[in-house]
Amino acid sequence: MKKDSNKISTSDGGMSAEAELLQVSSSPHMKARASTRSIMIDVIIALLPAYIWGICVFGNRALLIGAVSVISCAAFEGITQFILRRPVTISDFSACVTGLLLAMNLPVTVPLWIPVVGAFFAIVVVKQLFGGIGKNIVNPALAARVFLFSWASDMTGFVKAGDRVNSLAVNSGADVTASATPLASLNSGALPSETISDMFVGNISGSIGEVSAILLLAGGIYLLFRKTITWHIPVSFIGTVAVITYLFPKAGDSFDFMLYEIFAGGLMLGAIFMATDYATSPLTSAGRVIYGVGCGVITVSIRYFGGYAEGVSFAVLIMNLLTWYLDNLGMPKRFGETVKKKKES
Amino acid sequence: MAYTFRGGIHVNEYKLSSESPIELLPDPSEVRISMNQHIGTPAVVCVNAGDKVEIGRVIGDVPKEALGCPVHASVSGTVKAIESSLVSAGVTETYVVIESDGEGRLCDSVKPYGGSILDADAEKIAGVVRSAGITGMGGAAFPTYAKILSAAGKAELLIVNCAECEPFITSDHRVLLEKSAAVIGGVKTLMKAVGSPRAYVAIEDNKPHAIKKMTEVLENDSMIDVKIMKTKYPQGDERQLIFALTGRELAAGKLPVDAGCVIFNAATCAAVYEAFLDGTPLVRRVVTVSGDCVKEPKNLSVPIGTPASALAEYCGGFVKDPAKIVFGGPMMGLAQWDADAPVKKNTSSILFLSNEFLGKPSSSQTCIRCGRCVANCPMRLMPAYIAQSVMRDDIKGAERYGAMSCVECGCCSYNCPGKVEIVQYIRTAKNRIRSEAARSRSSANDK
């Protein structure tokens, strides 16, 4: 810079005392306001209605489990980043999203160490050891949930909606109803005793945050409206499950069976909030559709033929691993390329 | 129904100066005129320090066979020095510094075109345009005569690019309003030159005054139509403009003429008209002076070579300290490190932006794979994957994901929530791909 060039631009510099230097950088010189943090806050807002419903029907213990899970996730994120000498990024709230999702995927009766162990697995093993946000290859909350299935009896202690568990002790001590979730009866080949409207509203047993289909859908619509997610994954995932279950019902009327299947278990929570996790899902439209269809097919296959009642977690984790290939498969045709190829043929 | 394209983004327009009429900036005491004012061969200085020059005198010329056009003195006065300096684009440019005598004398060579334009052919019109030193004034600065010659007889449609999709810039908007006759005259001359039977004046729908004015002026014209474009960035990119108007997609590496089109900027058309009308070469242009630091954002007609600081001073100085000075728009413009950087033929605007406007540069640039860059890319590339490949030093990968097709519009970086400077990574990829190609070519020649 010329010596006296900045006479009129009396910049205070901000960086060093003598600096009256102008910034030079690559274009663009303006940026949208949306940040990783604002996106994570949007996801939390979208999850809250279904989670609050969970607290209402499953009791105050649901709130405690959520708090333990979120705080553990944030703490593990901070501690790991500190030890690994990475910038500590708790303030982007991504660990809080993982914590909330993990809690919503647990039954209300789990002992309190379960969310702590889950948070450790999700944040330390699945997320930070793979490089942190955006670099993990499988969804942290889902991987933690599947890891926690090692304590199978703790992870299946579902209670009926309305049987509020308010114990805040380490072990809930709740008298767990032996009655199966609607999904379990569907898998055994019978329509559940709950009505479809109970399923839709969330008057059923299940994990804390997965029961209310309508509130999860409302959250999904909010995310679509905020352009946080696109329609591709939820629609292709739920649509595939709907089509297969309609065509090959295991019990009762095709349409009823289909409705029970899509409102049962973790499908809504999984398809709207877990399968759409940025880091572990494709970012091309075509890739997203194939991924959603794959999730749907695997979910129904596990529900129909698997030994385990729920298929969504496994389906999403399996499809997570194919993300890179699906993005390359779904790479859009470049501007001008489509036309060129038509001319040549 | 307004014409538009797929992808792209909506940005805050910040058209602060759209109501401000063009004001004539008095000749500054000194101008620094660059010899790199166009794509192609830089001009060679043909005056010496101490020479007396007048407005319109050729001070730098390019050999006839090379791509490029002459550079003219924009003020009358004395050549003070010939110097060269490194500019922030990364190249060293030669400047002719002229001290103005404030008299504004015209050079003898400036005289109206003698014959009738109706008798002129492409060659002749291109010759006049070349000696007037006219380049594309929208940003790329491609010599206009070369565009005329390459499109002559091949373009069925001439498009006047008045999209002005970049935020802040209003210079073309004002030119359309205040110099509509010159623009239309230039369009007709250029239509004659390239032999195109139709022309579209493409204006974004955020400029209703300009649309109204041009529609009125062109009411009885059967060959030139006003086309209203949806306001979306980057509508002014020539590929997106052609697609929006004709439905034709132009692959990377192809020129508009391959789609039967030729595109000129509105200010360029006006400059062509003036070159014929009174013989004035391109020595002044309309520059938007704007940004959140400028007291009164204005549109100024300024001599080429005027330092940016003089423009800011004329606009009442600063209300905030500028942290960045950008030539061009905020999306694609070039940040300058010198507050005295001179106006060039393609400087449509000069923006003075504060730290508050720019925001804090993010310390961590982390891709969260949200996919916004892929969804917004008007060229339908994979920006996130290109950036990732560059970070991994995988240049082949960057090429596979489309680095070379990138037009650097900046939609990806703009919307990136992880604040990754994607365009910068893509530029790195392009440089690496080019230099590797050059290296393999030269090693092939060695064998």
mmCIF file of N, CA, C and O in Angstrom, chain A residues 16 49 69 116 134 139 148 155 183 194 206 232-233 250-251 286 316 326:
data_model
loop_
_atom_site.group_PDB
_atom_site.id
_atom_site.type_symbol
_atom_site.label_atom_id
_atom_site.label_comp_id
_atom_site.label_asym_id
_atom_site.label_seq_id
_atom_site.Cartn_x
_atom_site.Cartn_y
_atom_site.Cartn_z
ATOM 1 N N SER A 16 -4.074 -4.349 14.997
ATOM 2 C CA SER A 16 -2.879 -3.883 15.689
ATOM 3 C C SER A 16 -2.857 -2.362 15.639
ATOM 4 O O SER A 16 -3.531 -1.744 14.824
ATOM 5 N N PRO A 49 -41.671 -29.627 20.714
ATOM 6 C CA PRO A 49 -43.065 -30.028 20.950
ATOM 7 C C PRO A 49 -43.196 -31.523 21.248
ATOM 8 O O PRO A 49 -43.876 -31.903 22.215
ATOM 9 N N SER A 69 -28.851 -36.163 29.519
ATOM 10 C CA SER A 69 -28.313 -36.482 28.199
ATOM 11 C C SER A 69 -27.681 -35.255 27.545
ATOM 12 O O SER A 69 -26.549 -35.311 27.045
ATOM 13 N N VAL A 116 -25.776 -41.179 30.123
ATOM 14 C CA VAL A 116 -24.377 -40.744 30.245
ATOM 15 C C VAL A 116 -23.486 -41.625 29.372
ATOM 16 O O VAL A 116 -22.655 -41.129 28.600
ATOM 17 N N GLY A 134 -19.678 -32.720 11.281
ATOM 18 C CA GLY A 134 -19.622 -32.808 9.823
ATOM 19 C C GLY A 134 -18.761 -33.945 9.307
ATOM 20 O O GLY A 134 -18.811 -34.282 8.128
ATOM 21 N N ASN A 139 -24.740 -41.500 12.393
ATOM 22 C CA ASN A 139 -25.443 -40.582 13.279
ATOM 23 C C ASN A 139 -25.102 -40.880 14.737
ATOM 24 O O ASN A 139 -25.337 -41.996 15.207
ATOM 25 N N LEU A 148 -26.452 -48.868 23.173
ATOM 26 C CA LEU A 148 -27.126 -49.059 24.463
ATOM 27 C C LEU A 148 -28.043 -50.287 24.465
ATOM 28 O O LEU A 148 -28.465 -50.737 25.523
ATOM 29 N N MET A 155 -33.368 -51.043 28.070
ATOM 30 C CA MET A 155 -33.758 -50.257 26.902
ATOM 31 C C MET A 155 -35.156 -50.584 26.405
ATOM 32 O O MET A 155 -35.630 -49.996 25.432
ATOM 33 N N LEU A 183 -45.766 -51.373 18.025
ATOM 34 C CA LEU A 183 -44.909 -51.943 16.988
ATOM 35 C C LEU A 183 -44.692 -53.437 17.211
ATOM 36 O O LEU A 183 -44.714 -54.234 16.271
ATOM 37 N N GLU A 194 -54.411 -50.137 20.395
ATOM 38 C CA GLU A 194 -54.578 -48.688 20.335
ATOM 39 C C GLU A 194 -55.285 -48.288 19.039
ATOM 40 O O GLU A 194 -55.145 -48.956 18.020
ATOM 41 N N GLY A 206 -43.814 -46.122 24.265
ATOM 42 C CA GLY A 206 -42.671 -46.016 23.349
ATOM 43 C C GLY A 206 -41.581 -45.185 23.987
ATOM 44 O O GLY A 206 -41.653 -44.848 25.182
ATOM 45 N N HIS A 232 -36.815 -34.377 0.520
ATOM 46 C CA HIS A 232 -36.416 -35.626 -0.131
ATOM 47 C C HIS A 232 -36.340 -36.830 0.808
ATOM 48 O O HIS A 232 -36.913 -37.876 0.523
ATOM 49 N N ILE A 233 -35.608 -36.692 1.913
ATOM 50 C CA ILE A 233 -35.386 -37.866 2.763
ATOM 51 C C ILE A 233 -36.660 -38.264 3.521
ATOM 52 O O ILE A 233 -37.079 -39.426 3.422
ATOM 53 N N LYS A 250 -49.365 -57.291 6.999
ATOM 54 C CA LYS A 250 -49.267 -58.541 7.748
ATOM 55 C C LYS A 250 -50.562 -58.854 8.478
ATOM 56 O O LYS A 250 -50.764 -59.979 8.930
ATOM 57 N N ALA A 251 -51.401 -57.854 8.643
ATOM 58 C CA ALA A 251 -52.648 -58.100 9.359
ATOM 59 C C ALA A 251 -53.666 -57.035 8.978
ATOM 60 O O ALA A 251 -53.305 -55.911 8.637
ATOM 61 N N ALA A 286 -30.871 -36.322 -5.688
ATOM 62 C CA ALA A 286 -31.069 -37.703 -6.130
ATOM 63 C C ALA A 286 -30.516 -38.661 -5.080
ATOM 64 O O ALA A 286 -31.140 -39.674 -4.752
ATOM 65 N N VAL A 316 -31.204 -46.581 9.226
ATOM 66 C CA VAL A 316 -30.527 -45.293 9.020
ATOM 67 C C VAL A 316 -29.015 -45.472 9.149
ATOM 68 O O VAL A 316 -28.243 -44.946 8.341
ATOM 69 N N LEU A 326 -23.707 -42.541 -2.519
ATOM 70 C CA LEU A 326 -24.971 -42.001 -3.030
ATOM 71 C C LEU A 326 -24.783 -40.591 -3.556
ATOM 72 O O LEU A 326 -25.405 -40.205 -4.543
#
